[in-house]
Coordinates of C-alpha atoms in Angstrom, one line a residue:
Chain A
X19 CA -35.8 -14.1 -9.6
X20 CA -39.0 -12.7 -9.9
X21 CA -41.7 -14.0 -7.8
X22 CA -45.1 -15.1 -9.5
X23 CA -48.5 -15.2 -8.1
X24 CA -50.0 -18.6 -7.8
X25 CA -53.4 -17.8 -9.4
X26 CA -54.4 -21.5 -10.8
X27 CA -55.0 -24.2 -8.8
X28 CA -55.5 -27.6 -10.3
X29 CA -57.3 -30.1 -8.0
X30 CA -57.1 -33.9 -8.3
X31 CA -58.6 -36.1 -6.0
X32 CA -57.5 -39.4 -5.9
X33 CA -59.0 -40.4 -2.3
X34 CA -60.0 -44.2 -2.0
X35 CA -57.6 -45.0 -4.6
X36 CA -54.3 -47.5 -3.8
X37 CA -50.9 -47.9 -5.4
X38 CA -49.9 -48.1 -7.9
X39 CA -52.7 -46.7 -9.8
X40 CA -52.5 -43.5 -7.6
X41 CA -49.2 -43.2 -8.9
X42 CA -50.1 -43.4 -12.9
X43 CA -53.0 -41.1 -12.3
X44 CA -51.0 -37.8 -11.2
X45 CA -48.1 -38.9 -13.4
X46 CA -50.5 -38.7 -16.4
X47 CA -51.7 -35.2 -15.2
X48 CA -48.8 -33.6 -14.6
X49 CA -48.3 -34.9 -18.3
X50 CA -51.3 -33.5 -19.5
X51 CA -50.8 -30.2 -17.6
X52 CA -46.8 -29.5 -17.9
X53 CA -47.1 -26.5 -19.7
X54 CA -49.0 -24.8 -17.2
X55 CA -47.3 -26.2 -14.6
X56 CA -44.0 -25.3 -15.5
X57 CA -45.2 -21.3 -16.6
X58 CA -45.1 -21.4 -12.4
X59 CA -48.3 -20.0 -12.2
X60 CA -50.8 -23.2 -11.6
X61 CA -49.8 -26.0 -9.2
X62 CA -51.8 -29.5 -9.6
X63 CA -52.8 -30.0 -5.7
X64 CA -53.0 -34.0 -5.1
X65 CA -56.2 -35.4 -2.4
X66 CA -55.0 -38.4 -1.3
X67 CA -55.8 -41.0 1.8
X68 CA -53.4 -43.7 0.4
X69 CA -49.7 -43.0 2.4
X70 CA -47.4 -44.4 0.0
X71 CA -48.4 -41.8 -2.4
X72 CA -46.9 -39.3 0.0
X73 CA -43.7 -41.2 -1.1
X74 CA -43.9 -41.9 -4.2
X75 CA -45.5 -38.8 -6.1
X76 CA -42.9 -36.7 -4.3
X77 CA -40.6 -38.9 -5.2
X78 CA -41.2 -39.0 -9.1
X79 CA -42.4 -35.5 -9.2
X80 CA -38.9 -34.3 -7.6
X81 CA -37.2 -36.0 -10.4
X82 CA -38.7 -34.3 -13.4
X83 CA -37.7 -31.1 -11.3
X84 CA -41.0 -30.0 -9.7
X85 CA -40.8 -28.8 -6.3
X86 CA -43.5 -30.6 -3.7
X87 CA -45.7 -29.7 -0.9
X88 CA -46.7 -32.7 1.5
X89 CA -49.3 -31.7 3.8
X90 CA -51.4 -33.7 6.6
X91 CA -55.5 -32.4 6.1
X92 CA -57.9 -33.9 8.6
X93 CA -57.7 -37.7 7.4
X94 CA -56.4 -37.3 4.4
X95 CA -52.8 -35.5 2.8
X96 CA -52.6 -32.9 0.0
X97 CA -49.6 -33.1 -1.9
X98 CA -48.7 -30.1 -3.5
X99 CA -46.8 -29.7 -7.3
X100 CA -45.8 -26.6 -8.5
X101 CA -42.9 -25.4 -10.7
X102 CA -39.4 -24.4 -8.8
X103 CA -39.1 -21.4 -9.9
X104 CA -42.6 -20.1 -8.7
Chain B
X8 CA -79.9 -75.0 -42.4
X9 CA -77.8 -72.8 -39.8
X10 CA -79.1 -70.8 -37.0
X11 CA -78.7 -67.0 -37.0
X12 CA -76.6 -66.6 -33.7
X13 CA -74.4 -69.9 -34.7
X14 CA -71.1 -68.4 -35.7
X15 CA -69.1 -70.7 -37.9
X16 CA -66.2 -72.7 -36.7
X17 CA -64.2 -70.7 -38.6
X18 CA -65.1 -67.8 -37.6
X19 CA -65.0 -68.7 -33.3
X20 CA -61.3 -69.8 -34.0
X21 CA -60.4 -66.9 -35.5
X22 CA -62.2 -65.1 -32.7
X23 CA -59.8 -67.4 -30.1
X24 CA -57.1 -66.5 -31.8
X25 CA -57.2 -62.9 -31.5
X26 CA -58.3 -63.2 -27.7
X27 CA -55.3 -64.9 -26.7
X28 CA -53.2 -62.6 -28.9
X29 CA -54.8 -59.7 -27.3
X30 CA -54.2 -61.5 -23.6
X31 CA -50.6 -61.8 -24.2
X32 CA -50.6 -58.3 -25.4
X33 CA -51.7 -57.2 -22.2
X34 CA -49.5 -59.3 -20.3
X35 CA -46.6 -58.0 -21.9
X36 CA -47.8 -54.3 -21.1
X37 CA -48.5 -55.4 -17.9
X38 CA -45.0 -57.0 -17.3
X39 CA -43.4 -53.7 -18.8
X40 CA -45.6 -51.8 -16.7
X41 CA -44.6 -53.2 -13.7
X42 CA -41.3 -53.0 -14.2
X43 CA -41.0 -49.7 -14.7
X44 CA -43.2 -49.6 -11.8
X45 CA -40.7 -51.3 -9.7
X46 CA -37.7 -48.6 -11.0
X47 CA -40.0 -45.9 -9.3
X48 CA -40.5 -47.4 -6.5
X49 CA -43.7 -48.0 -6.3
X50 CA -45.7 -51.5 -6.1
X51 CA -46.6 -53.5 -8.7
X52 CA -50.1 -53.5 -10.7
X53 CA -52.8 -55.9 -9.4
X54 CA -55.1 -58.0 -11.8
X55 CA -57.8 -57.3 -9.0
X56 CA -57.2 -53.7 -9.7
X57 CA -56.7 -53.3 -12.9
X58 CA -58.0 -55.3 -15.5
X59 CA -56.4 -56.0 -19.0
X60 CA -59.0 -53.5 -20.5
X61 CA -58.9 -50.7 -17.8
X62 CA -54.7 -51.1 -18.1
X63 CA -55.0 -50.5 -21.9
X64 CA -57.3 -47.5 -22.0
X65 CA -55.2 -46.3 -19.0
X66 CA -52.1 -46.1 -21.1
X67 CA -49.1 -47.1 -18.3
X68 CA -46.5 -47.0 -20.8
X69 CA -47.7 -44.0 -22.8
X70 CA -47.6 -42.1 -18.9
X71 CA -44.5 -43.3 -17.4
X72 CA -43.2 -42.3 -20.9
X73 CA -44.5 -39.0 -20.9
X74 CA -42.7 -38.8 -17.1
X75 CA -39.0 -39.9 -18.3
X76 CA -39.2 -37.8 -20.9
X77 CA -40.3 -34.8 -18.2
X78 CA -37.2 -36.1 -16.6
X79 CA -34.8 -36.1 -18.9
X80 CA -35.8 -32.6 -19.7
X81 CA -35.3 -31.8 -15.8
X82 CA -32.0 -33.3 -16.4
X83 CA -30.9 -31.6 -19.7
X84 CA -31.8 -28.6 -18.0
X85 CA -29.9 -29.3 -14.6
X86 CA -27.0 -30.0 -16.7
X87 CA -27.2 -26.8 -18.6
X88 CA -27.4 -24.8 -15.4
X89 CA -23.9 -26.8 -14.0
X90 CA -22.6 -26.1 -17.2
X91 CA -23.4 -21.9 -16.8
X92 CA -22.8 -22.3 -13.1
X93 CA -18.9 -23.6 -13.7
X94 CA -18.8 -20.7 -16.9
X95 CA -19.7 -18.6 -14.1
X96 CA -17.0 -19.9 -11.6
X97 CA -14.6 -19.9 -13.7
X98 CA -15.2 -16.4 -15.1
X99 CA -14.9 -15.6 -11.2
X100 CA -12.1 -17.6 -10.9
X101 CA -10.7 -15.8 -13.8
X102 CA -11.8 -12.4 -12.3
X103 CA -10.0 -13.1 -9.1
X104 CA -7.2 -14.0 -10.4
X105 CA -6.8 -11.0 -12.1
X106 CA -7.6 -8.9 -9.3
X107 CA -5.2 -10.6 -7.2
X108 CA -2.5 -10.2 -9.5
X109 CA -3.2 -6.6 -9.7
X110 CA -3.3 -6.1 -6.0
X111 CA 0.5 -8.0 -5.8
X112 CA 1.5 -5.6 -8.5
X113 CA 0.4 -2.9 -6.4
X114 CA 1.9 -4.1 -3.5
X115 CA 5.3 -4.7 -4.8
X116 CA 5.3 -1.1 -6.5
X117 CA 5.1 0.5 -2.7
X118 CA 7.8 2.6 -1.7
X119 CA 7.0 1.4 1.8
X120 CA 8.0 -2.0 2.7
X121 CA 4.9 -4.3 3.6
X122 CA 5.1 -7.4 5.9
X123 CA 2.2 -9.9 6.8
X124 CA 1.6 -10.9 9.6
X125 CA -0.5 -14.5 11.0
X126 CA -1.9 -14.3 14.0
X127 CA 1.3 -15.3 16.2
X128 CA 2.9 -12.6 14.5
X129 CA 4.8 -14.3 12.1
X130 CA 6.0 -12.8 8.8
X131 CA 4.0 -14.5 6.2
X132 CA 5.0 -12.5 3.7
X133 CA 6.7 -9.2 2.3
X134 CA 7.2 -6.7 -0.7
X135 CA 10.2 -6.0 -2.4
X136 CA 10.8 -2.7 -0.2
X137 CA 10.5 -4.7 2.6
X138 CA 13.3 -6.3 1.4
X139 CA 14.8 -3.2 0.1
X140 CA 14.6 -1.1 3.3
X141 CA 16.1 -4.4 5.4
X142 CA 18.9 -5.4 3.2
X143 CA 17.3 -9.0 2.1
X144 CA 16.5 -9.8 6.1
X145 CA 12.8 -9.6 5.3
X146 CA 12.6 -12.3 2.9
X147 CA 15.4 -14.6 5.4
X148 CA 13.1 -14.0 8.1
X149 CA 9.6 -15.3 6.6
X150 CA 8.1 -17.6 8.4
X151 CA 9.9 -16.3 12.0
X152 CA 8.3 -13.8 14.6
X153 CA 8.6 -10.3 13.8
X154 CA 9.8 -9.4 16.7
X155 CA 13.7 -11.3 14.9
X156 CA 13.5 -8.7 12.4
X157 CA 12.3 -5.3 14.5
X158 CA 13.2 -6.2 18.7
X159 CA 11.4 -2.3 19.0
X160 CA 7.8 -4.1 17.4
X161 CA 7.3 -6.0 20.6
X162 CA 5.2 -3.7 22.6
X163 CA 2.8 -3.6 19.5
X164 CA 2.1 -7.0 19.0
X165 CA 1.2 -8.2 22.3
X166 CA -2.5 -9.0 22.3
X167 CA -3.9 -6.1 23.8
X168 CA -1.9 -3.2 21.7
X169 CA -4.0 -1.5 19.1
X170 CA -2.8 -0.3 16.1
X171 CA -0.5 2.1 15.7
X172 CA -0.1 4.8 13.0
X173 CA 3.3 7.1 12.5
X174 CA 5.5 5.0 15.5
X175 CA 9.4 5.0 15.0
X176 CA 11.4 2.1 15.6
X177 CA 15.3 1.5 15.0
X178 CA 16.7 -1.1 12.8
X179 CA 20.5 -2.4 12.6
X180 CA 21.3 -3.0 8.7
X181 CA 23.9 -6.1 7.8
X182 CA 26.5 -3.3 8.0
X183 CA 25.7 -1.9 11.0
X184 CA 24.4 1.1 10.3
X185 CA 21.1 2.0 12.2
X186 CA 18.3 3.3 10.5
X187 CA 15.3 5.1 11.8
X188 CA 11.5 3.7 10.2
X189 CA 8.4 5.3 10.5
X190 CA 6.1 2.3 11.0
X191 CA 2.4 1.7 10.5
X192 CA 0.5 -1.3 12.2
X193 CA -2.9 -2.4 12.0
X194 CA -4.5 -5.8 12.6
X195 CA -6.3 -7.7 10.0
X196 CA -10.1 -8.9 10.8
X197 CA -12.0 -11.6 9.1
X198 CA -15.4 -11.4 8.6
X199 CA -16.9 -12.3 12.6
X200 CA -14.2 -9.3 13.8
X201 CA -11.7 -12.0 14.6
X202 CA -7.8 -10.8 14.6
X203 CA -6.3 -13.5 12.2
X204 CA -2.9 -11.2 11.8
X205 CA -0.9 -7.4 11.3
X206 CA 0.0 -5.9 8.7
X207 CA 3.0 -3.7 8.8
X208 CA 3.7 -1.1 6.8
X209 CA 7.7 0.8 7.2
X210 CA 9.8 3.5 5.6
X211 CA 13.0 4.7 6.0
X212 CA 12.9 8.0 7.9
X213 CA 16.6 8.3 8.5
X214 CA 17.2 11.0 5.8
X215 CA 13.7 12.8 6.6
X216 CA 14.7 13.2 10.3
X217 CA 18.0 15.0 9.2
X218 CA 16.1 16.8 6.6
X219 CA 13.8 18.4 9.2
X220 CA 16.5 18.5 12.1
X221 CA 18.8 20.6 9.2
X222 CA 15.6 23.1 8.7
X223 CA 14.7 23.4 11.6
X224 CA 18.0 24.7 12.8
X225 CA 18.8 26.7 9.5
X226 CA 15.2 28.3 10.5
X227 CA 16.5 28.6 14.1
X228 CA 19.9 30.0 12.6
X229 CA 17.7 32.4 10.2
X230 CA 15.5 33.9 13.7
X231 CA 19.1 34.4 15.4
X232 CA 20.5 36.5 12.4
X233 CA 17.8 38.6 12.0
X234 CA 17.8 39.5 15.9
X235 CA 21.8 39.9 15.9
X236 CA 21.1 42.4 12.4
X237 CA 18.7 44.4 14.6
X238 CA 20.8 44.4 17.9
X239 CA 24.1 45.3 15.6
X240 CA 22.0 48.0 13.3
X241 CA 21.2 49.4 17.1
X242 CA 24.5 49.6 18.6
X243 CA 26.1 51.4 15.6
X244 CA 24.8 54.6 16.3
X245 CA 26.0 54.6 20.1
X246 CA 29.1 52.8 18.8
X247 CA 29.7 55.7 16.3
X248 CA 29.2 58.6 19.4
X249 CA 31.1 56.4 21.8
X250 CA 34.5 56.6 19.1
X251 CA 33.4 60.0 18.1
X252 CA 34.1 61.5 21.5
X253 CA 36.9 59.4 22.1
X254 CA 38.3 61.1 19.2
X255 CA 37.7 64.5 20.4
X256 CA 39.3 63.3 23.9
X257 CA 42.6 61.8 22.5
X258 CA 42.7 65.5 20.4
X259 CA 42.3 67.3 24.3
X260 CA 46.2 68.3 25.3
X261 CA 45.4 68.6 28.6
X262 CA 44.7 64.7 28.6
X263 CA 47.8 62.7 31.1
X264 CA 49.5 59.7 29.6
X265 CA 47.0 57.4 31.4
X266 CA 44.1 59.2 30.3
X267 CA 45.4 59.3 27.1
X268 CA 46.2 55.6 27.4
X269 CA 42.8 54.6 28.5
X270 CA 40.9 56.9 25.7
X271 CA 43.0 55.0 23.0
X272 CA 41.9 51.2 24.7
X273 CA 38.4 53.2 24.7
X274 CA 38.6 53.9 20.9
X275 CA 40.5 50.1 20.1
X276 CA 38.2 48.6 21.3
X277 CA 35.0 50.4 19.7
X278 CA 36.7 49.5 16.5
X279 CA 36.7 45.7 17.4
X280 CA 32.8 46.2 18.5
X281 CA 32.1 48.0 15.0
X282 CA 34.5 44.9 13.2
X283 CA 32.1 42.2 14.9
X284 CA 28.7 44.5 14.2
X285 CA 29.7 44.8 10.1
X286 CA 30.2 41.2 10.5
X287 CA 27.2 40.6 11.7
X288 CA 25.2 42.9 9.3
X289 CA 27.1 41.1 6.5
X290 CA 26.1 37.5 7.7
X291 CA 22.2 38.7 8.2
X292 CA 22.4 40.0 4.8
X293 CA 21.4 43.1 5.7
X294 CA 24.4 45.3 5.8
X295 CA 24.1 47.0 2.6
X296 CA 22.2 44.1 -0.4
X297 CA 21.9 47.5 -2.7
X298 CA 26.0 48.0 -2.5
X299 CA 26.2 44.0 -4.0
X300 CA 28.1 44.6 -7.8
X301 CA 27.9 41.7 -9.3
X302 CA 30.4 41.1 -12.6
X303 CA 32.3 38.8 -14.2
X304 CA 35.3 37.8 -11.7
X305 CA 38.2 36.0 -12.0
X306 CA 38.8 34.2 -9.3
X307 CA 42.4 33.3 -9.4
X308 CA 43.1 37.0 -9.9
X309 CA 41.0 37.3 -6.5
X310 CA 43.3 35.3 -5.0
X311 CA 46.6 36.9 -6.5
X312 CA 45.7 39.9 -4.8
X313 CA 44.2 39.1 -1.5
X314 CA 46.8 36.4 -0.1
X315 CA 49.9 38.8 -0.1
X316 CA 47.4 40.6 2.7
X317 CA 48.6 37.7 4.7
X318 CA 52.6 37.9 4.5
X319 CA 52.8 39.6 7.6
X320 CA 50.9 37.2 9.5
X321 CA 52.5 34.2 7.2
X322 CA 55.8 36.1 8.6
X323 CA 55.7 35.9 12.1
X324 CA 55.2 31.8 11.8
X325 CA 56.5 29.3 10.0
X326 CA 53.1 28.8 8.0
X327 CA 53.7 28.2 4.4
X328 CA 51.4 29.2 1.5
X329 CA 51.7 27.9 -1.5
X330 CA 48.7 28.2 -4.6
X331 CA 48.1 26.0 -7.3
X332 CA 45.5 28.1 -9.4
X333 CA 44.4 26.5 -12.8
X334 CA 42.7 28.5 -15.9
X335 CA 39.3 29.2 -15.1
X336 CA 36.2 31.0 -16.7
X337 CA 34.5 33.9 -15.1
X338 CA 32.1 33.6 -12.2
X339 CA 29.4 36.2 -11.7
X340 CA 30.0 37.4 -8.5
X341 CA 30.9 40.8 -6.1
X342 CA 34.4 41.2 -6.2
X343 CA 34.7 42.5 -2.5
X344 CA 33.0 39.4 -1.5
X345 CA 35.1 36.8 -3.4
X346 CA 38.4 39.1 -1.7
X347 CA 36.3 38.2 1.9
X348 CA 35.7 34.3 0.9
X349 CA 39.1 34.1 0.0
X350 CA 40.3 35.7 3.1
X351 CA 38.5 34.2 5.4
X352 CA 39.1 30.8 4.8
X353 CA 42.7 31.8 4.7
X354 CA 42.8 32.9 7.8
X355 CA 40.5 30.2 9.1
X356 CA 43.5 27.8 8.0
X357 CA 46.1 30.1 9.6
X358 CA 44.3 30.2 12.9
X359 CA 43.5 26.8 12.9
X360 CA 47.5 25.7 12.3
X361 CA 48.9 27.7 14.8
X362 CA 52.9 28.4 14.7
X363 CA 53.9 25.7 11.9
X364 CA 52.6 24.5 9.0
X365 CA 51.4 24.8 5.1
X366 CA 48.8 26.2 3.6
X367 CA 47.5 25.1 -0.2
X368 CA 45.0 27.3 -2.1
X369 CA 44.1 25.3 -5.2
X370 CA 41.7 26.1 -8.2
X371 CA 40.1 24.1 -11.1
X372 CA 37.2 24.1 -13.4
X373 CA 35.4 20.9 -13.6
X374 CA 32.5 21.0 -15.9
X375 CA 30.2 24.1 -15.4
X376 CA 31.6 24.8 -12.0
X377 CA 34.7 26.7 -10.8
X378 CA 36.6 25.1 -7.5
X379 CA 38.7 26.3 -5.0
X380 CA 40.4 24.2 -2.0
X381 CA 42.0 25.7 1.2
X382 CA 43.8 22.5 2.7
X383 CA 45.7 22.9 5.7
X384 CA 47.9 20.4 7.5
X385 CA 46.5 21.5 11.0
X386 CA 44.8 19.5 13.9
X387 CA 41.6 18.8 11.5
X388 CA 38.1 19.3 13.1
X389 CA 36.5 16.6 14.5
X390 CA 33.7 14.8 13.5
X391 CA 31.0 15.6 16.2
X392 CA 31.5 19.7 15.3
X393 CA 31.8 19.1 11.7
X394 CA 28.0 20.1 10.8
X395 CA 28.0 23.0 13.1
X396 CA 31.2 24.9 11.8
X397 CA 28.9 27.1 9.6
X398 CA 27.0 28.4 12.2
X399 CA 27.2 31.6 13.1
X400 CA 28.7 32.3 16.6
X401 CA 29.8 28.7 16.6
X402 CA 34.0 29.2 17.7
X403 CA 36.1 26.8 19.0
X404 CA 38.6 29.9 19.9
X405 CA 39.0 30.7 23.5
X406 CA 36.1 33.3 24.6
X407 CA 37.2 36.6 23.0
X408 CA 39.6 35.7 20.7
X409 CA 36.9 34.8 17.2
X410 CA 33.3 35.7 16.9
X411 CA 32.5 32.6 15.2
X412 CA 31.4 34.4 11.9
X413 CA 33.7 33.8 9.7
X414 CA 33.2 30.5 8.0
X415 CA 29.3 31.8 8.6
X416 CA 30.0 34.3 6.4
X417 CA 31.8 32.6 3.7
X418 CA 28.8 30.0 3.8
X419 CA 26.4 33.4 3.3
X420 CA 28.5 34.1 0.2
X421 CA 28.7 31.1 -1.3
X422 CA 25.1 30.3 -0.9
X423 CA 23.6 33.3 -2.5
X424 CA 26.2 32.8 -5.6
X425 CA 24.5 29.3 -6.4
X426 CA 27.6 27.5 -4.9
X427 CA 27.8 24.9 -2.3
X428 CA 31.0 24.6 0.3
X429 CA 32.3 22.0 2.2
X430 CA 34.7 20.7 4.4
X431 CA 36.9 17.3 4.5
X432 CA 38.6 16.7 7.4
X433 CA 40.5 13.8 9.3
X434 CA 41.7 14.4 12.6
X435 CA 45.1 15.5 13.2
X436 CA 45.4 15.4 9.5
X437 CA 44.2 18.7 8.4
X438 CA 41.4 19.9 7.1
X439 CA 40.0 21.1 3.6
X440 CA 37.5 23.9 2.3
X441 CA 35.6 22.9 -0.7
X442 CA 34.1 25.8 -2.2
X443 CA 32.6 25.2 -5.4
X444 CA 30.5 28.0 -7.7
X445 CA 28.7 28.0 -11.2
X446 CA 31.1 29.4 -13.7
X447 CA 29.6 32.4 -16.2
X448 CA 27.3 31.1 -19.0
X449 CA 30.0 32.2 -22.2

């Protein structure tokens, strides 16, 4: 499959915010951004201090078929979400 | 009279009454809320957090809508690639299939026999030569070693031996008979290199060998005549001075008895020399191909003529010769050469019966060919000099006594006619010439 260039990056910062309202927040922008996320060329990138985000947006992004970065940043994690077929 | 800010009783039940429909309103978002919440995993909403109007402007169940619906397009579309990802395997299935039908079509088509081996060198399976070449035994010995079915395989399938291309090994058919196959062995590799079997791939070279074994000696038999022609076209002209002054000698009076006794032996036995050179010459060919007149011949007339030749021979044993000569057409041949065939199988008969005995000269016309038999009821010959009879110098006489041409010639004859001739023979039961030409084309 042809490989796109990632050249839109989507940032969300959710820091100081706690289940389960981190949870509704980047569920109701990957809704409001599917389109683009899905075209494989923009991924939504997640800041986040709250670690059972870095179960459950994985978790519930990996279900509507998105494919998920989880990454440790200084004292926070950046979750990555992206389109499968990028 | 009523104060501007006082709101009528009315009105502030009204006013209650919406609150508390709106506050069960948001409990029962909240309550669905959460428990969608809890089927993802996730902990439920907080009142500390979230209050009733932050949860309705947030819109819970408008998002986690919007996310099932996400999923269950994932989902549509994970089925849909299942669905073209079994189309696909079966198409390859399919695909397959058909391939490896075509390869055991292939495989039973061979000429050669094919066996399989696993890697203990067991037959795992075979083609229909196989089975052809080994009289059914390849099929009866699936599943065995293959060393059952070829004992000579052994040294190839011990774990060191490589593969081998062109080997011969011997194999005993249900009757008994053994035949000679060229075999082919090669090991089969999977994909690390491993050996995980042989396959073996045979022929039956019996009749090849004595294909090449005949040419090579008919070439052998070809470089002997063509020397003998040129050693015989040499000698004639010494021969020829050799009688010519014996001639003059014998015609000297002043010769004595013994003189004149030894000049004759001289002059004999240049004759026999020049008898064996012709001979010779004739067999290679070579004598005189220009003098060949071919015409129409009738063979039994042939033989009318040229056995009386015979009678005095016929005379001095107790030989008889009887013919049994049918109608035939013409054959297209020289009639001086017919008059040698005849004769010389003849005498071949006489010679080979000795004092007593019958000969039988027979003729018939079967289909486009014209037959003759010479059957004698002599010792026979036996089997081991059967093949080499026909080959020139080849005499079972005592040294001196035959040159061993003449059934050579007779073969020459034949052969450049477009006939065949052969012998049939039992020992001590006689023997039989079977000499068999085209008849003319009416």
């Amino acid at each position: 499959m042809e490989s796109r260039e990632i050249i839109e990056t989507i940032d969300l910062n959710i820091l100081g915010q706690v289940c389960p309202a981190c949870l509704l927040v980047v569920l109701k922008a990957l809704n409001t951004h599917e389109a683009r996320l899905r075209g494989g060329r923009t991924r939504l990138l997640v800041r986040t201090d709250h670690r059972d985000s870095t179960r459950t947006v994985p978790e519930s992004a990996r279900k509507m078929g998105y494919e998920v970065e989880v990454r440790k940043v200084d004292g926070f994690y950046e979750i990555s979400i992206g389109s499968k077929h990028a | 009279m009523r104060r501007s800010d006082e709101i009528p009783s009315g009105e502030t039940q009204a006013c209650a009454e919406l609150r508390t429909a709106n506050q069960a309103y948001a409990r029962y978002i909240r309550d669905k809320t959460n428990q969608l919440l809890e089927m993802m995993g996730t902990r439920t909403l907080q009142p500390e957090e979230l209050d009733d109007q932050a949860l309705i402007e947030l819109d819970p169940i408008g998002i986690v809508a919007g996310s099932f619906k996400q999923i269950l397009a994932h989902l549509n579309q994970t089925i849909e690639e299942l669905r073209q990802a079994r189309a696909a395997e079966t198409e390859q299935r399919e695909f397959y299939l058909r391939e490896k039908l075509k390869l055991i079509q292939v495989i039973e088509s061979l000429s050669e026999g094919l066996l399989v081996l696993d890697e203990h060198n067991r037959i795992v399976s075979c083609n229909r030569a196989a089975d052809e070449i080994t009289d059914g035994s390849a099929t009866e010995m699936l599943e065995q070693p293959l060393e059952a079915l070829f004992p000579d395989m052994e040294p190839f399938l011990r774990p060191e031996a490589r593969d081998m291309q062109g080997g011969e090994i011997r194999h005993r058919t249900r009757d008994g008979r053994e035949r000679l196959l060229s075999a082919n062995i090669g090991r089969l590799l999977d994909r690390e290199g491993q050996c995980i079997g042989r396959v073996l791939t045979f022929r039956d070279s019996t009749d090849e060998k004595k294909r090449t074994e005949l040419y090579h000696r008919a070439e052998k038999l070809a470089a002997i005549g063509q020397l003998s022609a040129g050693v015989a076209h040499e000698l004639n002209t010494p021969l020829g001075s050799v009688l010519g002054y014996a001639r003059l000698l014998l015609k000297d009076r002043t010769l004595n008895a013994t003189q004149r006794a030894w000049t004759e032996i001289i002059a004999e036995q240049v004759k026999k020399s020049s008898a064996i050179i012709q001979g010779l010459l004739r067999f290679a060919r070579q004598s005189n191909p220009a003098q060949r007149c071919l015409s129409a011949c009738r063979l039994n007339d042939i033989i009318t003529q040229t056995l009386p030749v015979l009678s005095t021979e016929l005379s001095k044993r107790k030989i008889e010769l009887v013919s049994d000569l049918e109608p035939l057409p013409a054959v297209m041949a020289d009639p001086r050469e017919l008059e040698q065939l005849v004769l010389n199988l003849t005498m071949n008969a006489l010679q080979a019966i000795g004092a007593k005995g019958r000969i039988e000269v027979r003729t018939r016309h079967v289909g486009s060919r014209v037959l003759m038999t010479v059957e004698d009821n002599g010792p026979g010959i036996p089997e081991q000099i059967r093949s080499r009879i026909f080959d020139p110098f080849y005499t079972t006489k005592p040294l001196g006594e035959g040159t061993g041409l003449g059934l050579s010639i007779c073969s020459g004859i034949v052969s450049d006619l477009g006939g065949t001739i052969d012998v049939a023979s039992r020992e001590g039961q006689g023997a039989t010439f079977i000499v068999s030409l085209p008849a003319e084309q009416v």
